[in-house]
Coordinates of C-alpha atoms in Angstrom, one line a residue:
E1 CA 11.4 -84.5 -58.4
E2 CA 8.2 -86.5 -58.4
P3 CA 6.7 -87.4 -61.8
A4 CA 3.6 -85.3 -62.7
A5 CA 0.2 -86.7 -61.8
T6 CA -2.1 -87.6 -64.6
I7 CA -5.9 -87.5 -64.6
V8 CA -7.1 -91.1 -64.6
E9 CA -10.8 -90.5 -64.1
R10 CA -12.1 -87.4 -65.8
L11 CA -15.1 -85.2 -64.8
K12 CA -18.5 -86.4 -66.0
D13 CA -21.4 -84.2 -66.9
V14 CA -24.0 -83.8 -64.1
A15 CA -27.6 -83.0 -64.6
T16 CA -29.6 -82.0 -61.5
Y17 CA -32.7 -80.0 -60.5
E18 CA -32.7 -76.5 -59.0
G19 CA -32.2 -76.7 -55.3
E20 CA -30.3 -80.0 -55.4
D21 CA -26.6 -80.6 -54.9
A22 CA -24.4 -81.3 -57.9
V23 CA -21.3 -83.5 -57.3
F24 CA -18.2 -83.6 -59.5
E25 CA -15.3 -86.1 -59.1
C26 CA -11.9 -86.4 -60.6
R27 CA -9.2 -88.9 -59.8
L28 CA -5.5 -88.5 -60.3
S29 CA -2.8 -91.1 -60.8
Q30 CA -1.1 -90.1 -57.5
E31 CA -1.4 -87.8 -54.6
T32 CA 0.2 -84.5 -55.6
A33 CA 1.6 -81.6 -53.7
Q34 CA 0.5 -79.3 -56.5
D35 CA -2.5 -77.1 -55.9
A36 CA -5.6 -78.3 -57.6
Q37 CA -8.2 -75.7 -58.5
W38 CA -11.9 -75.9 -59.4
F39 CA -13.7 -73.4 -61.6
L40 CA -17.2 -72.6 -62.5
G41 CA -16.9 -71.0 -65.9
D42 CA -13.8 -68.8 -65.5
V43 CA -14.4 -68.2 -61.7
P44 CA -12.1 -70.1 -59.3
L45 CA -14.1 -71.8 -56.6
Q46 CA -13.3 -71.8 -52.8
S47 CA -14.7 -74.1 -50.2
N48 CA -17.5 -72.2 -48.4
E49 CA -21.1 -72.7 -47.5
M50 CA -22.2 -73.1 -51.1
N51 CA -19.2 -75.2 -52.4
E52 CA -17.5 -78.1 -50.7
I53 CA -14.1 -79.0 -52.1
R54 CA -12.7 -82.3 -50.8
V55 CA -9.5 -84.3 -51.4
Q56 CA -9.3 -87.9 -50.3
G57 CA -6.0 -89.3 -51.5
T58 CA -6.1 -89.2 -55.3
R59 CA -9.8 -88.4 -55.5
H60 CA -10.8 -84.7 -55.8
S61 CA -14.5 -83.8 -55.5
L62 CA -16.6 -80.7 -55.7
V63 CA -20.1 -80.4 -54.3
L64 CA -22.2 -77.4 -55.5
R65 CA -24.9 -77.0 -52.9
K66 CA -28.5 -76.2 -53.8
V67 CA -27.7 -75.2 -57.4
T68 CA -29.6 -72.5 -59.1
L69 CA -30.0 -71.8 -62.8
E70 CA -27.1 -69.3 -62.5
D71 CA -24.9 -72.3 -61.6
C72 CA -25.5 -73.8 -65.1
G73 CA -22.3 -73.9 -67.1
S74 CA -18.9 -75.5 -67.4
V75 CA -17.2 -76.9 -64.3
S76 CA -13.5 -77.5 -64.7
F77 CA -10.7 -79.0 -62.5
R78 CA -7.1 -78.0 -63.0
V79 CA -3.9 -79.3 -61.5
G80 CA -0.6 -78.2 -63.0
Q81 CA -0.8 -78.3 -66.8
L82 CA -3.8 -80.8 -66.7
S83 CA -7.5 -80.0 -66.8
S84 CA -10.8 -81.7 -67.2
A85 CA -14.2 -80.1 -67.7
A86 CA -17.9 -81.1 -67.6

């Protein structure tokens, strides 16, 4: 069984203007088969026309497109038992 990945680069707070994109990045210690999940508040996010979720090796990123005031709040990234929020 592979050792659990750890978060080596945590999420950073992002400030942006309404109508711009907000980009969040998190880096893990290793590539993992475990499902990673992004949340806005308590709502799990899916990749769609408003949210782009990318994984490049150990780097996980979330792009919230053309943010509105309703998007203001806590963004969190979870994988296994680990989580990071901004």
